[in-house]
Tab-separated table of C-alpha atoms in Angstrom:
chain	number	residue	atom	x	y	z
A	9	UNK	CA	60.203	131.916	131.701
A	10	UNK	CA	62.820	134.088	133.163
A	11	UNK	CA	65.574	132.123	131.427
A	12	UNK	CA	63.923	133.270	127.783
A	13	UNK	CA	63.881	136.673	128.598
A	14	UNK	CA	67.415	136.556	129.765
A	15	UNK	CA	67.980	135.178	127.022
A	16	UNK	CA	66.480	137.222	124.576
A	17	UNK	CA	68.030	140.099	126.115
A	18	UNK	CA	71.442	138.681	125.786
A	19	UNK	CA	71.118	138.114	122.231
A	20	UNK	CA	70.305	142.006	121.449
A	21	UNK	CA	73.489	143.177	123.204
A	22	UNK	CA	76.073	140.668	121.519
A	23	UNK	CA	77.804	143.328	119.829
A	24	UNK	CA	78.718	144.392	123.317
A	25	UNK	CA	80.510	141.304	124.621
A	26	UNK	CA	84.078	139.667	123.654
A	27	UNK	CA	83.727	137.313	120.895
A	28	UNK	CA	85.185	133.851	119.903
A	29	UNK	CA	85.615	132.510	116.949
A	30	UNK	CA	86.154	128.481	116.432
A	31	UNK	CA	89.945	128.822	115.031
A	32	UNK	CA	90.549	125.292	115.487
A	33	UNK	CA	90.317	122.562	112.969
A	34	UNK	CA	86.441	121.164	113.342
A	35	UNK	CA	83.893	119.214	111.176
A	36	UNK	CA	82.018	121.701	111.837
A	37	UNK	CA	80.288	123.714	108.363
A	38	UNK	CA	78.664	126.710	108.354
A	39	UNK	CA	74.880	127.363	106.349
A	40	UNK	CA	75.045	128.269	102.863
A	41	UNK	CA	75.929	131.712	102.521
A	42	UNK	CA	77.682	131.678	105.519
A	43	UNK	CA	81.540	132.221	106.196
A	44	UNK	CA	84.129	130.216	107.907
A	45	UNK	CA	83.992	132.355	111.051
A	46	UNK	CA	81.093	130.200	112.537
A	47	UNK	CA	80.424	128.962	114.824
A	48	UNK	CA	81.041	131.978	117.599
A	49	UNK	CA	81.291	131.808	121.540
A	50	UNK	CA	80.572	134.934	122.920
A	51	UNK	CA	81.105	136.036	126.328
A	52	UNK	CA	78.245	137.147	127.997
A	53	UNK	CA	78.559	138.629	131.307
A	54	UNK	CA	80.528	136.889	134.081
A	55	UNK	CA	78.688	133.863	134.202
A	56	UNK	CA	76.946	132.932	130.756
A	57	UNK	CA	78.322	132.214	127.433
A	58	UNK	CA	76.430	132.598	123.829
A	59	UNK	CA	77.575	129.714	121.124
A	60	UNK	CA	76.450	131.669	117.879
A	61	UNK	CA	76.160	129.675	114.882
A	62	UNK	CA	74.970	132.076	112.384
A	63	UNK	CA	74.175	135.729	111.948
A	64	UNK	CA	71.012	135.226	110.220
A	65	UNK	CA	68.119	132.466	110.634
A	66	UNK	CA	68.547	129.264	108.666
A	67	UNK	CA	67.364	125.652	109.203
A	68	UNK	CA	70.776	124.037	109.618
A	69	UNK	CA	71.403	127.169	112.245
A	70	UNK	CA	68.659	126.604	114.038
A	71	UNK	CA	69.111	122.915	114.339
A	72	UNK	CA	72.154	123.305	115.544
A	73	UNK	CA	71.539	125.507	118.067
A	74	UNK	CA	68.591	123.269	119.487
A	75	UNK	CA	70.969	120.263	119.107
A	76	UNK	CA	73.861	121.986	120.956
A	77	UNK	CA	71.579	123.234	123.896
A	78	UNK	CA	70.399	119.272	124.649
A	79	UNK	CA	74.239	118.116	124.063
A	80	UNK	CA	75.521	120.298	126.323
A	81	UNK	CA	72.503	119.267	129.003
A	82	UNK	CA	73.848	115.614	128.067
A	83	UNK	CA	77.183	116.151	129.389
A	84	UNK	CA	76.152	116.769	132.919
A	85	UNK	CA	78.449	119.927	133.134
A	86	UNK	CA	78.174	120.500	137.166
A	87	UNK	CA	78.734	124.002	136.860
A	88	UNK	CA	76.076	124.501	134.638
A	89	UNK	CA	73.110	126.160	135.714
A	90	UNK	CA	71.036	127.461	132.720
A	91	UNK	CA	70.585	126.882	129.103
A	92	UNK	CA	68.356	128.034	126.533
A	93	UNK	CA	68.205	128.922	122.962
A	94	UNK	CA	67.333	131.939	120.714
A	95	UNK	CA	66.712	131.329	116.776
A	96	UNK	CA	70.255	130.528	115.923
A	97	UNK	CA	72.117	130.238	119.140
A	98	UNK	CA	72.291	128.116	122.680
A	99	UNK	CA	73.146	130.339	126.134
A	100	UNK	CA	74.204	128.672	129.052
A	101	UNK	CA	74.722	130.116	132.583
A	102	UNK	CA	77.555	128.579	134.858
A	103	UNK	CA	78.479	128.828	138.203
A	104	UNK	CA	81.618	131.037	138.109
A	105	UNK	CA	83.112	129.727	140.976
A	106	UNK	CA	82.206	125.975	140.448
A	107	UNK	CA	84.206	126.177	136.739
A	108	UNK	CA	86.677	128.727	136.269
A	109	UNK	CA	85.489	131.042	132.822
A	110	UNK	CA	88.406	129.679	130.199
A	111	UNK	CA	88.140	126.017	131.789
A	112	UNK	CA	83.725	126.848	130.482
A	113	UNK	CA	85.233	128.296	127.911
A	114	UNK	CA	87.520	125.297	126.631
A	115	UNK	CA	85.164	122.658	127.573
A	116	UNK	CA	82.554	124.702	125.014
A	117	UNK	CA	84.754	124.915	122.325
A	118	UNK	CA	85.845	121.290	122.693
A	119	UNK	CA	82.080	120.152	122.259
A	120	UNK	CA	81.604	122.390	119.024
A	121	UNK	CA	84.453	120.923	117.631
A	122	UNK	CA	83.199	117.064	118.043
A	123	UNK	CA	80.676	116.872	114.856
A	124	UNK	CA	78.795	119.261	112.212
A	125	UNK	CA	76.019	120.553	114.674
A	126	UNK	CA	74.574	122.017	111.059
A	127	UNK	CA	73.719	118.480	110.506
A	128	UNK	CA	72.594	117.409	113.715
A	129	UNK	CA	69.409	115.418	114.681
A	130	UNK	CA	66.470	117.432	115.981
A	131	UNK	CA	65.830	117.072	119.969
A	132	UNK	CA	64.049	113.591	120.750
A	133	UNK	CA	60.582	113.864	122.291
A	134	UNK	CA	59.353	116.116	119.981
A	135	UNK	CA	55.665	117.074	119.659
A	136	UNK	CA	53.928	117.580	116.316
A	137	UNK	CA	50.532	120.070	117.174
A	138	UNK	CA	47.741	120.190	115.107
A	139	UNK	CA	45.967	123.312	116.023
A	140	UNK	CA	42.028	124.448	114.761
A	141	UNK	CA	42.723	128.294	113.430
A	142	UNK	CA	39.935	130.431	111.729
A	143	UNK	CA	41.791	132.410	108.869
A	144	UNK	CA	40.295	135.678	108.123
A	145	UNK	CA	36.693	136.921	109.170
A	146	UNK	CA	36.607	139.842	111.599
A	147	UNK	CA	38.841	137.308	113.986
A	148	UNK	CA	41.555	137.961	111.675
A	149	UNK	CA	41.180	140.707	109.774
A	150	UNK	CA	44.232	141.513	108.034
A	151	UNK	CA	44.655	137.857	105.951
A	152	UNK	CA	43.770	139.509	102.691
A	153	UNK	CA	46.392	142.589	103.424
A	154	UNK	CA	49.222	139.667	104.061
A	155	UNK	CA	48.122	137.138	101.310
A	156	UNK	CA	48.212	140.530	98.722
A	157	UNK	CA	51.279	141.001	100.177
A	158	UNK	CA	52.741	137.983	99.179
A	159	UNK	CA	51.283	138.097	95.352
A	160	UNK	CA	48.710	135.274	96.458
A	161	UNK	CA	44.761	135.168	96.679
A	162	UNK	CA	43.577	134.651	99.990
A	163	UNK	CA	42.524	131.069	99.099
A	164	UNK	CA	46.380	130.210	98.343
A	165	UNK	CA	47.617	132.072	101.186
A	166	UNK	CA	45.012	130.124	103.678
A	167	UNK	CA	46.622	126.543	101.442
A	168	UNK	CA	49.566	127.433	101.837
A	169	UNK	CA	50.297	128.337	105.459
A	170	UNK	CA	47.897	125.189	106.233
A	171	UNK	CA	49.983	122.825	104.499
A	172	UNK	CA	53.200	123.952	105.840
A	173	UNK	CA	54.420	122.077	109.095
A	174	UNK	CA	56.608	124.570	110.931
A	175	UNK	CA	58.974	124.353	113.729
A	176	UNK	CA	59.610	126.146	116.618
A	177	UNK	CA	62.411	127.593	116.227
A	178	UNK	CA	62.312	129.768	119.354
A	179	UNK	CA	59.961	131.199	122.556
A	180	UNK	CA	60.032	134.164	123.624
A	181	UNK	CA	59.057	138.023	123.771
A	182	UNK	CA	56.455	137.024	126.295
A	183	UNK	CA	56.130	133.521	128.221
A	184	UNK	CA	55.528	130.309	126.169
A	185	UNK	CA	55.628	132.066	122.888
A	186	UNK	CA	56.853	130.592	119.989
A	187	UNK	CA	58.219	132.013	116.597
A	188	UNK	CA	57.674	129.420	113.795
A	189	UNK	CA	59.120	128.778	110.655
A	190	UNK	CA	59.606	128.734	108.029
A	191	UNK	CA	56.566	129.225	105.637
A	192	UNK	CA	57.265	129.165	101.829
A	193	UNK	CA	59.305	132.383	100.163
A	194	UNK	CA	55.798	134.251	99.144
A	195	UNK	CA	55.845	135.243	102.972
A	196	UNK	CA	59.159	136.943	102.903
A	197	UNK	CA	56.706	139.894	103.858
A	198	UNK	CA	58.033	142.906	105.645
A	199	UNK	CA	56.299	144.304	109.344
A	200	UNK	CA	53.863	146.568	109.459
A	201	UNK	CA	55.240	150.252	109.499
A	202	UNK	CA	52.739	150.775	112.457
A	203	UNK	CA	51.752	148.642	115.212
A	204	UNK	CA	48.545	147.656	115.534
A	205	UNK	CA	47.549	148.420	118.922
A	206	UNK	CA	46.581	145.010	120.294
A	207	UNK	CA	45.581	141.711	119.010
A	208	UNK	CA	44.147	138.841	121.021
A	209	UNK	CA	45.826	135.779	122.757
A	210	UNK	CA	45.718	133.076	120.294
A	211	UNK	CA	46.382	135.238	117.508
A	212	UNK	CA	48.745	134.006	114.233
A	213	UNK	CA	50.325	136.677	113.006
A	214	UNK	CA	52.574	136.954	109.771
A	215	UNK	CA	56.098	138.465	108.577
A	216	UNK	CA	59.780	137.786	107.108
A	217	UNK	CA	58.500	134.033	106.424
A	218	UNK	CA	57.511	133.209	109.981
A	219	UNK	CA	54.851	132.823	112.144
A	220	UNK	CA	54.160	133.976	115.886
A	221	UNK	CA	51.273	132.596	117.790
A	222	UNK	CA	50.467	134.906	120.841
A	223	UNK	CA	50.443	133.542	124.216
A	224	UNK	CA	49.456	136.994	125.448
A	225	UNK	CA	47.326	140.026	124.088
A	226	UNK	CA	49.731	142.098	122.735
A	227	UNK	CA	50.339	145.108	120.353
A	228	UNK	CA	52.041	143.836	117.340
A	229	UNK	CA	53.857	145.278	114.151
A	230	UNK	CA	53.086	141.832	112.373
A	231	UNK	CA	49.934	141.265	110.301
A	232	UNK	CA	46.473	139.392	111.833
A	233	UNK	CA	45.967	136.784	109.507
A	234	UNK	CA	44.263	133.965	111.699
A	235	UNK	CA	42.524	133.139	115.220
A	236	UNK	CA	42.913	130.084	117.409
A	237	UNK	CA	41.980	129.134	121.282
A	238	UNK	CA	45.254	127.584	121.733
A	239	UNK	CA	46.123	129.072	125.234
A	240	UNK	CA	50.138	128.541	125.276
A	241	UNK	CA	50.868	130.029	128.974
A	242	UNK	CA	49.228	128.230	131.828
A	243	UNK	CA	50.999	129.476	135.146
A	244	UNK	CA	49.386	127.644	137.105
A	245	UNK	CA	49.983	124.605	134.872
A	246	UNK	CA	53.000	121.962	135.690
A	247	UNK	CA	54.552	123.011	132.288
A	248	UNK	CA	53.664	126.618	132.312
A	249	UNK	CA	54.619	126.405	128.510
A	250	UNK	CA	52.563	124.370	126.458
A	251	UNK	CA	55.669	124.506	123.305
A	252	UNK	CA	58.720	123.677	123.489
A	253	UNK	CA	61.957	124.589	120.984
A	254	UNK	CA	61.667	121.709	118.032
A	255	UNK	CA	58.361	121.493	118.434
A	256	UNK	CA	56.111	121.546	115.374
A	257	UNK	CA	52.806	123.292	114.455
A	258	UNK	CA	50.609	122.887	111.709
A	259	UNK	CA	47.416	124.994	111.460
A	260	UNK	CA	43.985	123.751	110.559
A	261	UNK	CA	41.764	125.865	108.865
A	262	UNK	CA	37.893	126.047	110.420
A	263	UNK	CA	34.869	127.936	110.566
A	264	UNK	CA	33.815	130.918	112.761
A	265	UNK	CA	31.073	128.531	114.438
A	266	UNK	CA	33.500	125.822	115.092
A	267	UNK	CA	35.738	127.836	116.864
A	268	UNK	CA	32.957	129.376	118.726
A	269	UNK	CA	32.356	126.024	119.598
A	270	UNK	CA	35.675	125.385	120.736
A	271	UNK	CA	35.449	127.815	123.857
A	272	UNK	CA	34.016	124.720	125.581
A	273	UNK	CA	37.040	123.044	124.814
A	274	UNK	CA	39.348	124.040	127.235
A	275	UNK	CA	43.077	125.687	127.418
A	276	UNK	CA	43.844	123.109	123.740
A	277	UNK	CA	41.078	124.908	121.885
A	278	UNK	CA	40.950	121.934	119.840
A	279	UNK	CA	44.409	121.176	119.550
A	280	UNK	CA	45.858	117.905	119.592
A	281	UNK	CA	48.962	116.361	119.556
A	282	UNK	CA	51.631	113.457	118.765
A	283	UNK	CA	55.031	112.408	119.305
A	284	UNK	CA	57.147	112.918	116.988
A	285	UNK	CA	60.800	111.288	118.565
């Protein structure tokens, strides 16, 4: 846990650390729409450095910042201590005086410049989750606010987020929670202007074509538009998070008395699960 919220800090403060871009001649290729200038190593602090493939959220930058993070983890760096990843870039942590900062430094840049990480296979051991959701009802109450929104009838908005398998393409914010994209353009919906003051743990909430399933009650500026049991953080569990980065998520719409039902059903709520590499 306390590497994503290191993390996540980090990212929000990379406008105050020393950037690097990839000057050398790579095979590396940006997203559409995207410059030459990435992909970026950052400095952050003493010990950590940010690889930043994009400035905003893409597939191919995602991927390839989930693909760096297990590539770097592959070479068995000693002086690394730490990785994660945010939505479009990998962090790692090193041991300062294990590895000298440029010899980190080089050995980073060498490893972005040995293939397209844009094009890069997804991490192996991948789960695909299945997981029951009510849509609407007083569980959810703000689906037909979203799905009006996004120019659809509730109906279509229910289809469409049901028959979209998304990744996740990030946790964080609070432990074991995952942001998940991305839906279809219709839900290129803007926040809420005000937060609602709290929705419930297991709540999917909507905006900017993504989806975050709460692992914790929380206030949120995104809109209510379904209900699950899914319990994502389980301290006490061996894997305290249930999701992992590359996972993928598809929700299945029930009834209010089925997921009453599913209360018996433990931490999954229903949920079930398959390997996808």
């Amino acid at each position: 846990m306390a590497s994503h919220i290191r993390h996540l800090g980090l990212v929000f403060r990379l406008d105050r650390w020393q950037s690097y871009g990839m000057t050398n001649a790579q095979p590396t290729s940006p997203p559409q729409g995207q410059t030459s200038d990435w992909p970026q190593v950052a400095t952050a602090g003493f010990d950590g450095l940010v690889v930043r493939f994009a400035d905003t959220l893409s597939e191919p930058a995602n991927r390839a910042a989930l693909a760096f993070r297990v590539a770097v983890e592959r070479a068995g760096w000693s002086a690394v201590q730490e990785t994660s990843t945010s939505l479009v870039s990998t962090y790692l942590r090193f041991d300062p005086l294990g590895t000298a900062h440029a010899e980190m430094m080089q050995q980073v840049k060498t490893l972005l410049a040995s293939r397209d990480w844009y094009d890069a296979a997804l991490p192996e051991g991948r789960k695909l989750w299945r997981v029951p959701t009510v849509f609407g009802t007083d569980l959810a109450p703000q689906l037909a606010e979203a799905a009006e929104r996004a120019g659809l009838t509730v109906e279509e908005a229910v289809r469409q987020i049901a028959e979209t398998q998304l990744r996740v393409q990030t946790i964080g914010f609070a432990p074991g929670q995952p942001y998940l994209g991305e839906l279809p353009p219709a839900f290129d919906i803007p926040r809420q202007t005000d937060l609602t003051p709290q929705v419930p743990e297991g709540a999917v909430v909507v905006a900017i074509r993504q989806i975050v399933l709460f692992s914790v009650t929380t206030p949120t500026g995104w809109r209510h538009t379904g209900q699950t049991r899914f319990r994502l953080f389980r301290p006490d569990a061996p894997e305290p998070f249930v999701l992992r980065p590359g996972d993928e998520v598809r929700f299945e719409p029930i009834s209010p008395e089925t997921y009453a039902a599913l209360e018996r059903d433990g931490p999954d709520g229903g949920a079930t699960c398959e390997v996808l590499s």
